[in-house]
Amino acid sequence: MNQRLCVAVVGAGYWGPNLARNFRSSPDWELSTICDLDSERAQRVADAVGGVPVTTSLDDVLADPTVDAIAVATPARTHHAVVMSALRAGKHVMVEKPLADQRGRGVDMVREAERRGLTLMADHTYCYTPAVLKIRELVQEGFLGDILFVDSVRINLGLIQPDVDVFWDLAPHDLSILDFVLPNGLDAATVAAHGADPLRTGKSCVGYLSLPLAGGAMAHIHVNWLSPTKIRQMVIGGTRRTLVWDDLNPQQRVSVYDRGVDLALQSKGSADSTASNISYRLGDTWAPALPETEALAGVVSEFAISIRDSRPARTSGESGLRVLSVLEAASASLRCSGAPSPIASTEAIEPILAGAEA
Amino acid sequence: MNQRLCVAVVGAGYWGPNLARNFRSSPDWELSTICDLDSERAQRVADAVGGVPVTTSLDDVLADPTVDAIAVATPARTHHAVVMSALRAGKHVMVEKPLADQRGRGVDMVREAERRGLTLMADHTYCYTPAVLKIRELVQEGFLGDILFVDSVRINLGLIQPDVDVFWDLAPHDLSILDFVLPNGLDAATVAAHGADPLRTGKSCVGYLSLPLAGGAMAHIHVNWLSPTKIRQMVIGGTRRTLVWDDLNPQQRVSVYDRGVDLALQSKGSADSTASNISYRLGDTWAPALPETEALAGVVSEFAISIRDSRPARTSGESGLRVLSVLEAASASLRCSGAPSPIASTEAIEPILAGAEA
Amino acid sequence: MNQRLCVAVVGAGYWGPNLARNFRSSPDWELSTICDLDSERAQRVADAVGGVPVTTSLDDVLADPTVDAIAVATPARTHHAVVMSALRAGKHVMVEKPLADQRGRGVDMVREAERRGLTLMADHTYCYTPAVLKIRELVQEGFLGDILFVDSVRINLGLIQPDVDVFWDLAPHDLSILDFVLPNGLDAATVAAHGADPLRTGKSCVGYLSLPLAGGAMAHIHVNWLSPTKIRQMVIGGTRRTLVWDDLNPQQRVSVYDRGVDLALQSKGSADSTASNISYRLGDTWAPALPETEALAGVVSEFAISIRDSRPARTSGESGLRVLSVLEAASASLRCSGAPSPIASTEAIEPILAGAEA
Amino acid sequence: MNQRLCVAVVGAGYWGPNLARNFRSSPDWELSTICDLDSERAQRVADAVGGVPVTTSLDDVLADPTVDAIAVATPARTHHAVVMSALRAGKHVMVEKPLADQRGRGVDMVREAERRGLTLMADHTYCYTPAVLKIRELVQEGFLGDILFVDSVRINLGLIQPDVDVFWDLAPHDLSILDFVLPNGLDAATVAAHGADPLRTGKSCVGYLSLPLAGGAMAHIHVNWLSPTKIRQMVIGGTRRTLVWDDLNPQQRVSVYDRGVDLALQSKGSADSTASNISYRLGDTWAPALPETEALAGVVSEFAISIRDSRPARTSGESGLRVLSVLEAASASLRCSGAPSPIASTEAIEPILAGAEA
């Protein structure tokens, strides 16, 4: 068995306790420290996992040579500073979503990790749920055929965040899932965002994203803080089958429908109308059994493997960056009343990096 | 009791039999004729209601002085010609949705009816369902407070229509309902439409409409022919309460949630952050009992009353025109990759009409 | 193609119109007459199917040599008299459930039909729905394994019948389905019935039936007129798989769960506790596609085939009798405060019949 | 503020950790010790709450004068011995359901507690859920009117217990809830039990209980370890309204339907048939908002109040005894093939107690 890696959790707010608990119970990790500016909050998290040292000093954590890695669960606007310091101190880093509060800062972070050969991992927790792992498998083995559309709804009576709008708060979930399951990842050239702020909070509380995908397909995301009913549903339509993921139905989270529309190829010179070449399949429904495992256990395991094997995490810094690219383009689209806005390619960062190294 | 009005049904396809059956069983109407170019089809509809005369000649129907009105259930591209002839022959007219296949043609029809003092009614059937009538009542009496957002989803494995896209096929339902229930009707200045045609049928099969409403609110419509699961759901969020209409849940179609987000007005000079002025209501849910009546019976009754009282029908030609205005703007937006497109005001038609009469 | 058989519908109340419509549209049948004591009611049914002769005289119907068969939809207490007359007149007969209002009368009817070589068919409509046909197929081919339990719930805010209790009104549906789908039919030796009449209507409005089946299995039926929510659900547990039929979920009426409890056979002399030999399967769920066909069309077709081929109908008079046997035993159990009551075997009727013929 | 009471948790298996956690976070309690024969198991529970002393000796716990009370979460067959020792040592006692494995032993325990003036509380946790507290309030204030029927379903793919059947494992939940919410508690004179053991495990895995209540009403309970789908639903029908509790629907656990059947009182000498005096209400549905609180926090709070105020707990030893009385009668009914079996009255224990004290 490998020696355990040593990790510190930075940030003891909403997500930190979950990280601490999962690192604590992981065979891959030694949980060394809880770090938070609020020492009482840090202590509560430490107590809840049976006691570990706490500190209010990030510098002390980074100066500790026994610490291999840090997991960052601080507010998004602090990610850049915390992560850059950690990378410079030679630590591997896992960051809560979103990777950063601006795309440019995310680029910095990804470049810095690459330059130093350190793991930078995005904590896209949903990607490690049994449902999403199964969806990825089905999509990527072609069980659904070519993807025709993806429609994702994530609505709830939600906390109105002080610093981010509903897009930056909720859509990272949907975007990271799309990036994870689609054969070509989040491969959209533009995004159109429509938002509403009917309560005059100063930011969108209701939002819609339209992302045209390659081949005429479309992804669409609906996020909403004002809905009295909670819906977390994603439909992925394919040429062969269509999948519905209803995350709030524990008895049947993932259903695959062998139903759909078939369009026969028209032979040249055919006098047939288009309509006559359409047929409908009304086949069976199948719901795969899914294990009941905690996603975050998979996250911390992947973080360890990525470090040990010196390979990018399955939800790498780049994937976090692709999410940021869409969010930033969405914000630009919002400022233009919903006109489609180009999404910066993450391909572009490599030559620049090469140039910087030259 | 009033004397019965006499009506002919023109078009014996999908919708005609329903019209025939409801006119036949209405105390307000005498069903005189079924008219269709296909005489066998007309005969089948006539037989199903216990026998009425059939004809293949619209001219004969319009020349019959005992016929007061016609109900048109022919394809949308024929509405203009049929309706204009009928109005010129002095007949009142009810037209299946959409009112016409082009906004300009709808304007013609509305003007012609006004000029002649005849009723032109849009058969927006959903507006006469017990659910929508109750929603209208609740919205208009202020039970929901100010409207913050409307999100409507109408998806299904649907017939791909030979001549219209998914917007023109399905969105008239949602748009006519919005026009009917909102205090100011379909009062949007622009619409953005995003469509996908991943099967290469030549028209959108998946579509999204975003309509910014007055006061920062937003209406959004999702229509889709490719979904294996059927969803017909509308959420109307208000400052006081939020309503969810789930048309496929006969046991609880309409639910009103006394849940929401309250935003206290900030006093000037207040140092409080915005967040501190937000509170959440998590109150009871209430589902009004709804009668089980057939909407189309209400449609034919309203048609009779509108004629007798010489007043516009509750779903008037103008309402049909407002729906057309949005659909035409949506088509323009589609051609511009989803950039918001202005919606022609229906106010504009009156001065022109006045000018025409001068 | 065969010549059409000629049928008269006797009884124009709740169910008669459905029979008339299905006979009318069947290629196997000529609908000759609607017979009801109330001539206006008969006329309305006749009109609704495009016009057929009506009569108030059953004698006239039975005297008509062109009439091959009658379908009886009169109140249960009249079934015996109507059916016996029809059989004596040489007509084939189909009877709405329950076959009769007393088991002894049902025995008479079955004997008379056998003696005369005529078809006597029970109109157990549910047995011809796509869902029940599929369930029968799955059970009988062993897809579920051995049957462990059946739990059926049929509750609703229902009409309190003037002449029958909730058992006689609703349980015939469940019992006829059990008789149809189980490998050995309704093969129970006793039944215990528990009923409640909390509104003092003079008959049970809430009822439960427990039927021990062979091999330690159990069937249980819950019928209820007082429930504000409507549930029509049957669970059939087997050693290999378990099936859930939710008749009010049109999107997934039948689900087959590859989940269950496995009990390994204990080898003799094993020191293992029972618990250690139990394991759980948590496999996939599968929902077969079902066609959307009207059950009653299958009923009238089966009636014709049974007559033409001189073979018992799949829902024969005997199956109707097995249902009556349980109902009568249930009434006896009710009178004894729920003590289990023996169910008369329908095997017994044949020797008696033989004796009667001797 | 009151001084904290001191409690030891006895039994560190399935339920013990929950008790430990709730006592630990309660302002009323000091958690002094975890006691279990398996010291490692005890230690794990102690660690999970941040560290408390552990012991394998119940005698040591009972000999400790600082311990005011114990909470027992050991197997049911050990309850009598543990609780009697504790009471004799002068400790207040809370016991996991069922109170004991035999009614007679439960009587002993209740008498001993009364004799010594100590609190004996049944940990009927469901009675402290927000849903059940609301149901009790609605029933007892007459909002539902007189109770007509109660139908409770608790089915699941469940662990087959080594020592108890499905009635003793699951029905205590339903029975304790009935005892808690009904105006007269579990006031049934007889119970009929029907069980099935189709897997030959040696005990019932599927079970039904019928309990005739006063005034013609009926309670019925369905418990099942073999169902692939999980259902936890209770319907309580009343003369004024009917309530449905669906515990697996977090968005609407409790619904109150203003629907039902009304039966007008017949005037004497009336010639009207019964049917003509029946009418139906189809009114609104209402779902009260429920707080999200943990039931067990309410349990430990009630235990403290009961001790301090020297009053019986709301789920007293007597209520645990009433549950045992039904279970024991159900076992007797099972042995008699489901014939109704009399339920021992708990009233009877007082005179005997008086006699014992004399």
mmCIF file with all atom_site columns, C-alpha atoms in Angstrom, chain A residues 123-270:
data_model
loop_
_atom_site.group_PDB
_atom_site.id
_atom_site.type_symbol
_atom_site.label_atom_id
_atom_site.label_alt_id
_atom_site.label_comp_id
_atom_site.label_asym_id
_atom_site.label_entity_id
_atom_site.label_seq_id
_atom_site.pdbx_PDB_ins_code
_atom_site.Cartn_x
_atom_site.Cartn_y
_atom_site.Cartn_z
_atom_site.occupancy
_atom_site.B_iso_or_equiv
_atom_site.pdbx_formal_charge
_atom_site.auth_seq_id
_atom_site.auth_comp_id
_atom_site.auth_asym_id
_atom_site.auth_atom_id
_atom_site.pdbx_PDB_model_num
ATOM 1   C CA . ASP A 1 123 ? -13.744 19.840 -7.302  1.00 0.00 ? 123 ASP A CA 1
ATOM 2   C CA . HIS A 1 124 ? -16.615 19.191 -9.726  1.00 0.00 ? 124 HIS A CA 1
ATOM 3   C CA . THR A 1 125 ? -18.307 16.912 -7.224  1.00 0.00 ? 125 THR A CA 1
ATOM 4   C CA . TYR A 1 126 ? -21.311 15.968 -9.367  1.00 0.00 ? 126 TYR A CA 1
ATOM 5   C CA . CYS A 1 127 ? -18.971 14.298 -11.858 1.00 0.00 ? 127 CYS A CA 1
ATOM 6   C CA . TYR A 1 128 ? -18.192 11.653 -9.249  1.00 0.00 ? 128 TYR A CA 1
ATOM 7   C CA . THR A 1 129 ? -21.792 10.717 -8.454  1.00 0.00 ? 129 THR A CA 1
ATOM 8   C CA . PRO A 1 130 ? -22.842 7.234  -9.562  1.00 0.00 ? 130 PRO A CA 1
ATOM 9   C CA . ALA A 1 131 ? -25.469 8.799  -11.848 1.00 0.00 ? 131 ALA A CA 1
ATOM 10  C CA . VAL A 1 132 ? -23.044 11.025 -13.748 1.00 0.00 ? 132 VAL A CA 1
ATOM 11  C CA . LEU A 1 133 ? -20.410 8.312  -13.986 1.00 0.00 ? 133 LEU A CA 1
ATOM 12  C CA . LYS A 1 134 ? -23.033 6.031  -15.551 1.00 0.00 ? 134 LYS A CA 1
ATOM 13  C CA . ILE A 1 135 ? -24.229 8.783  -17.900 1.00 0.00 ? 135 ILE A CA 1
ATOM 14  C CA . ARG A 1 136 ? -20.673 9.443  -19.061 1.00 0.00 ? 136 ARG A CA 1
ATOM 15  C CA . GLU A 1 137 ? -20.195 5.747  -19.727 1.00 0.00 ? 137 GLU A CA 1
ATOM 16  C CA . LEU A 1 138 ? -23.431 5.467  -21.714 1.00 0.00 ? 138 LEU A CA 1
ATOM 17  C CA . VAL A 1 139 ? -22.790 8.600  -23.751 1.00 0.00 ? 139 VAL A CA 1
ATOM 18  C CA . GLN A 1 140 ? -19.186 7.781  -24.501 1.00 0.00 ? 140 GLN A CA 1
ATOM 19  C CA . GLU A 1 141 ? -19.780 4.188  -25.555 1.00 0.00 ? 141 GLU A CA 1
ATOM 20  C CA . GLY A 1 142 ? -22.370 5.459  -28.037 1.00 0.00 ? 142 GLY A CA 1
ATOM 21  C CA . PHE A 1 143 ? -25.369 3.925  -26.321 1.00 0.00 ? 143 PHE A CA 1
ATOM 22  C CA . LEU A 1 144 ? -27.373 7.106  -26.975 1.00 0.00 ? 144 LEU A CA 1
ATOM 23  C CA . GLY A 1 145 ? -26.023 7.590  -30.489 1.00 0.00 ? 145 GLY A CA 1
ATOM 24  C CA . ASP A 1 146 ? -25.056 11.083 -31.582 1.00 0.00 ? 146 ASP A CA 1
ATOM 25  C CA . ILE A 1 147 ? -26.140 13.755 -29.130 1.00 0.00 ? 147 ILE A CA 1
ATOM 26  C CA . LEU A 1 148 ? -29.027 15.891 -30.403 1.00 0.00 ? 148 LEU A CA 1
ATOM 27  C CA . PHE A 1 149 ? -29.794 18.096 -27.427 1.00 0.00 ? 149 PHE A CA 1
ATOM 28  C CA . VAL A 1 150 ? -29.141 18.498 -23.723 1.00 0.00 ? 150 VAL A CA 1
ATOM 29  C CA . ASP A 1 151 ? -31.644 20.276 -21.519 1.00 0.00 ? 151 ASP A CA 1
ATOM 30  C CA . SER A 1 152 ? -30.673 20.867 -17.903 1.00 0.00 ? 152 SER A CA 1
ATOM 31  C CA . VAL A 1 153 ? -32.866 22.384 -15.202 1.00 0.00 ? 153 VAL A CA 1
ATOM 32  C CA . ARG A 1 154 ? -31.566 23.265 -11.742 1.00 0.00 ? 154 ARG A CA 1
ATOM 33  C CA . ILE A 1 155 ? -34.124 25.318 -9.887  1.00 0.00 ? 155 ILE A CA 1
ATOM 34  C CA . ASN A 1 156 ? -34.890 25.780 -6.261  1.00 0.00 ? 156 ASN A CA 1
ATOM 35  C CA . LEU A 1 157 ? -35.756 28.332 -3.645  1.00 0.00 ? 157 LEU A CA 1
ATOM 36  C CA . GLY A 1 158 ? -32.110 29.181 -3.227  1.00 0.00 ? 158 GLY A CA 1
ATOM 37  C CA . LEU A 1 159 ? -29.908 31.434 -1.219  1.00 0.00 ? 159 LEU A CA 1
ATOM 38  C CA . ILE A 1 160 ? -29.364 34.675 -3.047  1.00 0.00 ? 160 ILE A CA 1
ATOM 39  C CA . GLN A 1 161 ? -25.584 34.953 -2.959  1.00 0.00 ? 161 GLN A CA 1
ATOM 40  C CA . PRO A 1 162 ? -24.084 38.277 -1.979  1.00 0.00 ? 162 PRO A CA 1
ATOM 41  C CA . ASP A 1 163 ? -21.330 38.300 -4.573  1.00 0.00 ? 163 ASP A CA 1
ATOM 42  C CA . VAL A 1 164 ? -22.352 36.134 -7.560  1.00 0.00 ? 164 VAL A CA 1
ATOM 43  C CA . ASP A 1 165 ? -25.398 35.827 -9.783  1.00 0.00 ? 165 ASP A CA 1
ATOM 44  C CA . VAL A 1 166 ? -27.396 32.658 -10.355 1.00 0.00 ? 166 VAL A CA 1
ATOM 45  C CA . PHE A 1 167 ? -25.267 31.738 -13.382 1.00 0.00 ? 167 PHE A CA 1
ATOM 46  C CA . TRP A 1 168 ? -21.986 31.748 -11.463 1.00 0.00 ? 168 TRP A CA 1
ATOM 47  C CA . ASP A 1 169 ? -23.609 30.062 -8.467  1.00 0.00 ? 169 ASP A CA 1
ATOM 48  C CA . LEU A 1 170 ? -25.482 27.170 -10.065 1.00 0.00 ? 170 LEU A CA 1
ATOM 49  C CA . ALA A 1 171 ? -24.491 26.750 -13.716 1.00 0.00 ? 171 ALA A CA 1
ATOM 50  C CA . PRO A 1 172 ? -20.945 25.494 -12.912 1.00 0.00 ? 172 PRO A CA 1
ATOM 51  C CA . HIS A 1 173 ? -22.649 22.252 -11.877 1.00 0.00 ? 173 HIS A CA 1
ATOM 52  C CA . ASP A 1 174 ? -24.361 21.788 -15.237 1.00 0.00 ? 174 ASP A CA 1
ATOM 53  C CA . LEU A 1 175 ? -21.401 23.018 -17.255 1.00 0.00 ? 175 LEU A CA 1
ATOM 54  C CA . SER A 1 176 ? -18.915 20.767 -15.498 1.00 0.00 ? 176 SER A CA 1
ATOM 55  C CA . ILE A 1 177 ? -21.228 17.799 -16.027 1.00 0.00 ? 177 ILE A CA 1
ATOM 56  C CA . LEU A 1 178 ? -21.544 18.601 -19.737 1.00 0.00 ? 178 LEU A CA 1
ATOM 57  C CA . ASP A 1 179 ? -17.776 18.917 -19.983 1.00 0.00 ? 179 ASP A CA 1
ATOM 58  C CA . PHE A 1 180 ? -17.438 15.546 -18.286 1.00 0.00 ? 180 PHE A CA 1
ATOM 59  C CA . VAL A 1 181 ? -20.016 13.477 -20.149 1.00 0.00 ? 181 VAL A CA 1
ATOM 60  C CA . LEU A 1 182 ? -20.067 14.796 -23.715 1.00 0.00 ? 182 LEU A CA 1
ATOM 61  C CA . PRO A 1 183 ? -17.690 13.059 -26.135 1.00 0.00 ? 183 PRO A CA 1
ATOM 62  C CA . ASN A 1 184 ? -16.014 16.360 -27.013 1.00 0.00 ? 184 ASN A CA 1
ATOM 63  C CA . GLY A 1 185 ? -16.592 18.054 -23.680 1.00 0.00 ? 185 GLY A CA 1
ATOM 64  C CA . LEU A 1 186 ? -17.873 21.605 -23.458 1.00 0.00 ? 186 LEU A CA 1
ATOM 65  C CA . ASP A 1 187 ? -17.263 22.235 -27.108 1.00 0.00 ? 187 ASP A CA 1
ATOM 66  C CA . ALA A 1 188 ? -19.410 25.287 -27.857 1.00 0.00 ? 188 ALA A CA 1
ATOM 67  C CA . ALA A 1 189 ? -18.275 28.348 -29.776 1.00 0.00 ? 189 ALA A CA 1
ATOM 68  C CA . THR A 1 190 ? -20.844 30.775 -28.401 1.00 0.00 ? 190 THR A CA 1
ATOM 69  C CA . VAL A 1 191 ? -23.309 31.154 -25.585 1.00 0.00 ? 191 VAL A CA 1
ATOM 70  C CA . ALA A 1 192 ? -26.418 33.284 -25.235 1.00 0.00 ? 192 ALA A CA 1
ATOM 71  C CA . ALA A 1 193 ? -27.504 34.173 -21.711 1.00 0.00 ? 193 ALA A CA 1
ATOM 72  C CA . HIS A 1 194 ? -30.865 35.566 -20.674 1.00 0.00 ? 194 HIS A CA 1
ATOM 73  C CA . GLY A 1 195 ? -31.258 36.661 -17.088 1.00 0.00 ? 195 GLY A CA 1
ATOM 74  C CA . ALA A 1 196 ? -33.843 38.363 -14.968 1.00 0.00 ? 196 ALA A CA 1
ATOM 75  C CA . ASP A 1 197 ? -33.515 40.289 -11.735 1.00 0.00 ? 197 ASP A CA 1
ATOM 76  C CA . PRO A 1 198 ? -37.134 41.020 -10.944 1.00 0.00 ? 198 PRO A CA 1
ATOM 77  C CA . LEU A 1 199 ? -36.480 41.579 -7.232  1.00 0.00 ? 199 LEU A CA 1
ATOM 78  C CA . ARG A 1 200 ? -33.872 44.258 -7.994  1.00 0.00 ? 200 ARG A CA 1
ATOM 79  C CA . THR A 1 201 ? -31.114 42.476 -6.119  1.00 0.00 ? 201 THR A CA 1
ATOM 80  C CA . GLY A 1 202 ? -28.497 43.788 -8.511  1.00 0.00 ? 202 GLY A CA 1
ATOM 81  C CA . LYS A 1 203 ? -27.894 40.404 -10.175 1.00 0.00 ? 203 LYS A CA 1
ATOM 82  C CA . SER A 1 204 ? -29.727 37.738 -12.138 1.00 0.00 ? 204 SER A CA 1
ATOM 83  C CA . CYS A 1 205 ? -31.830 35.374 -10.020 1.00 0.00 ? 205 CYS A CA 1
ATOM 84  C CA . VAL A 1 206 ? -33.358 33.557 -12.989 1.00 0.00 ? 206 VAL A CA 1
ATOM 85  C CA . GLY A 1 207 ? -31.181 32.537 -15.891 1.00 0.00 ? 207 GLY A CA 1
ATOM 86  C CA . TYR A 1 208 ? -31.057 30.632 -19.148 1.00 0.00 ? 208 TYR A CA 1
ATOM 87  C CA . LEU A 1 209 ? -28.026 29.596 -21.198 1.00 0.00 ? 209 LEU A CA 1
ATOM 88  C CA . SER A 1 210 ? -28.166 28.416 -24.817 1.00 0.00 ? 210 SER A CA 1
ATOM 89  C CA . LEU A 1 211 ? -25.055 26.727 -26.163 1.00 0.00 ? 211 LEU A CA 1
ATOM 90  C CA . PRO A 1 212 ? -25.109 25.571 -29.792 1.00 0.00 ? 212 PRO A CA 1
ATOM 91  C CA . LEU A 1 213 ? -23.010 22.426 -30.060 1.00 0.00 ? 213 LEU A CA 1
ATOM 92  C CA . ALA A 1 214 ? -21.299 20.936 -33.069 1.00 0.00 ? 214 ALA A CA 1
ATOM 93  C CA . GLY A 1 215 ? -23.509 19.227 -35.644 1.00 0.00 ? 215 GLY A CA 1
ATOM 94  C CA . GLY A 1 216 ? -26.638 21.277 -35.029 1.00 0.00 ? 216 GLY A CA 1
ATOM 95  C CA . ALA A 1 217 ? -27.128 20.051 -31.477 1.00 0.00 ? 217 ALA A CA 1
ATOM 96  C CA . MET A 1 218 ? -27.908 22.395 -28.600 1.00 0.00 ? 218 MET A CA 1
ATOM 97  C CA . ALA A 1 219 ? -27.336 22.492 -24.878 1.00 0.00 ? 219 ALA A CA 1
ATOM 98  C CA . HIS A 1 220 ? -29.611 24.605 -22.714 1.00 0.00 ? 220 HIS A CA 1
ATOM 99  C CA . ILE A 1 221 ? -29.434 25.295 -18.985 1.00 0.00 ? 221 ILE A CA 1
ATOM 100 C CA . HIS A 1 222 ? -32.083 26.780 -16.738 1.00 0.00 ? 222 HIS A CA 1
ATOM 101 C CA . VAL A 1 223 ? -30.955 27.984 -13.318 1.00 0.00 ? 223 VAL A CA 1
ATOM 102 C CA . ASN A 1 224 ? -33.277 29.708 -10.880 1.00 0.00 ? 224 ASN A CA 1
ATOM 103 C CA . TRP A 1 225 ? -33.154 30.816 -7.246  1.00 0.00 ? 225 TRP A CA 1
ATOM 104 C CA . LEU A 1 226 ? -36.829 31.756 -7.058  1.00 0.00 ? 226 LEU A CA 1
ATOM 105 C CA . SER A 1 227 ? -38.630 28.495 -7.742  1.00 0.00 ? 227 SER A CA 1
ATOM 106 C CA . PRO A 1 228 ? -40.727 27.123 -4.880  1.00 0.00 ? 228 PRO A CA 1
ATOM 107 C CA . THR A 1 229 ? -40.319 23.617 -6.227  1.00 0.00 ? 229 THR A CA 1
ATOM 108 C CA . LYS A 1 230 ? -36.965 21.953 -6.551  1.00 0.00 ? 230 LYS A CA 1
ATOM 109 C CA . ILE A 1 231 ? -36.109 20.406 -9.910  1.00 0.00 ? 231 ILE A CA 1
ATOM 110 C CA . ARG A 1 232 ? -32.770 18.905 -10.876 1.00 0.00 ? 232 ARG A CA 1
ATOM 111 C CA . GLN A 1 233 ? -33.288 17.238 -14.175 1.00 0.00 ? 233 GLN A CA 1
ATOM 112 C CA . MET A 1 234 ? -31.195 16.728 -17.284 1.00 0.00 ? 234 MET A CA 1
ATOM 113 C CA . VAL A 1 235 ? -32.447 15.281 -20.571 1.00 0.00 ? 235 VAL A CA 1
ATOM 114 C CA . ILE A 1 236 ? -29.850 14.083 -23.083 1.00 0.00 ? 236 ILE A CA 1
ATOM 115 C CA . GLY A 1 237 ? -31.385 13.270 -26.435 1.00 0.00 ? 237 GLY A CA 1
ATOM 116 C CA . GLY A 1 238 ? -29.515 11.092 -28.886 1.00 0.00 ? 238 GLY A CA 1
ATOM 117 C CA . THR A 1 239 ? -30.123 9.579  -32.269 1.00 0.00 ? 239 THR A CA 1
ATOM 118 C CA . ARG A 1 240 ? -30.433 6.094  -30.764 1.00 0.00 ? 240 ARG A CA 1
ATOM 119 C CA . ARG A 1 241 ? -31.844 6.663  -27.297 1.00 0.00 ? 241 ARG A CA 1
ATOM 120 C CA . THR A 1 242 ? -32.679 9.451  -24.879 1.00 0.00 ? 242 THR A CA 1
ATOM 121 C CA . LEU A 1 243 ? -31.634 9.649  -21.254 1.00 0.00 ? 243 LEU A CA 1
ATOM 122 C CA . VAL A 1 244 ? -33.402 11.446 -18.418 1.00 0.00 ? 244 VAL A CA 1
ATOM 123 C CA . TRP A 1 245 ? -31.571 12.083 -15.152 1.00 0.00 ? 245 TRP A CA 1
ATOM 124 C CA . ASP A 1 246 ? -33.900 13.081 -12.345 1.00 0.00 ? 246 ASP A CA 1
ATOM 125 C CA . ASP A 1 247 ? -31.607 13.611 -9.395  1.00 0.00 ? 247 ASP A CA 1
ATOM 126 C CA . LEU A 1 248 ? -34.448 13.988 -6.912  1.00 0.00 ? 248 LEU A CA 1
ATOM 127 C CA . ASN A 1 249 ? -35.933 10.563 -7.646  1.00 0.00 ? 249 ASN A CA 1
ATOM 128 C CA . PRO A 1 250 ? -33.749 8.194  -5.640  1.00 0.00 ? 250 PRO A CA 1
ATOM 129 C CA . GLN A 1 251 ? -35.766 5.196  -6.823  1.00 0.00 ? 251 GLN A CA 1
ATOM 130 C CA . GLN A 1 252 ? -35.055 5.852  -10.510 1.00 0.00 ? 252 GLN A CA 1
ATOM 131 C CA . ARG A 1 253 ? -32.477 8.549  -11.031 1.00 0.00 ? 253 ARG A CA 1
ATOM 132 C CA . VAL A 1 254 ? -31.423 7.601  -14.545 1.00 0.00 ? 254 VAL A CA 1
ATOM 133 C CA . SER A 1 255 ? -33.885 6.374  -17.188 1.00 0.00 ? 255 SER A CA 1
ATOM 134 C CA . VAL A 1 256 ? -32.927 5.494  -20.736 1.00 0.00 ? 256 VAL A CA 1
ATOM 135 C CA . TYR A 1 257 ? -35.745 5.592  -23.258 1.00 0.00 ? 257 TYR A CA 1
ATOM 136 C CA . ASP A 1 258 ? -35.553 3.635  -26.441 1.00 0.00 ? 258 ASP A CA 1
ATOM 137 C CA . ARG A 1 259 ? -37.883 6.186  -27.957 1.00 0.00 ? 259 ARG A CA 1
ATOM 138 C CA . GLY A 1 260 ? -37.204 8.767  -30.525 1.00 0.00 ? 260 GLY A CA 1
ATOM 139 C CA . VAL A 1 261 ? -37.573 10.108 -34.015 1.00 0.00 ? 261 VAL A CA 1
ATOM 140 C CA . ASP A 1 262 ? -35.801 8.442  -36.898 1.00 0.00 ? 262 ASP A CA 1
ATOM 141 C CA . LEU A 1 263 ? -35.141 10.299 -40.078 1.00 0.00 ? 263 LEU A CA 1
ATOM 142 C CA . ALA A 1 264 ? -34.336 8.183  -43.093 1.00 0.00 ? 264 ALA A CA 1
ATOM 143 C CA . LEU A 1 265 ? -31.754 9.591  -45.463 1.00 0.00 ? 265 LEU A CA 1
ATOM 144 C CA . GLN A 1 266 ? -33.447 10.887 -48.563 1.00 0.00 ? 266 GLN A CA 1
ATOM 145 C CA . SER A 1 267 ? -32.163 9.429  -51.791 1.00 0.00 ? 267 SER A CA 1
ATOM 146 C CA . LYS A 1 268 ? -31.345 12.042 -54.401 1.00 0.00 ? 268 LYS A CA 1
ATOM 147 C CA . GLY A 1 269 ? -34.138 12.882 -56.741 1.00 0.00 ? 269 GLY A CA 1
ATOM 148 C CA . SER A 1 270 ? -36.641 11.453 -54.355 1.00 0.00 ? 270 SER A CA 1
#
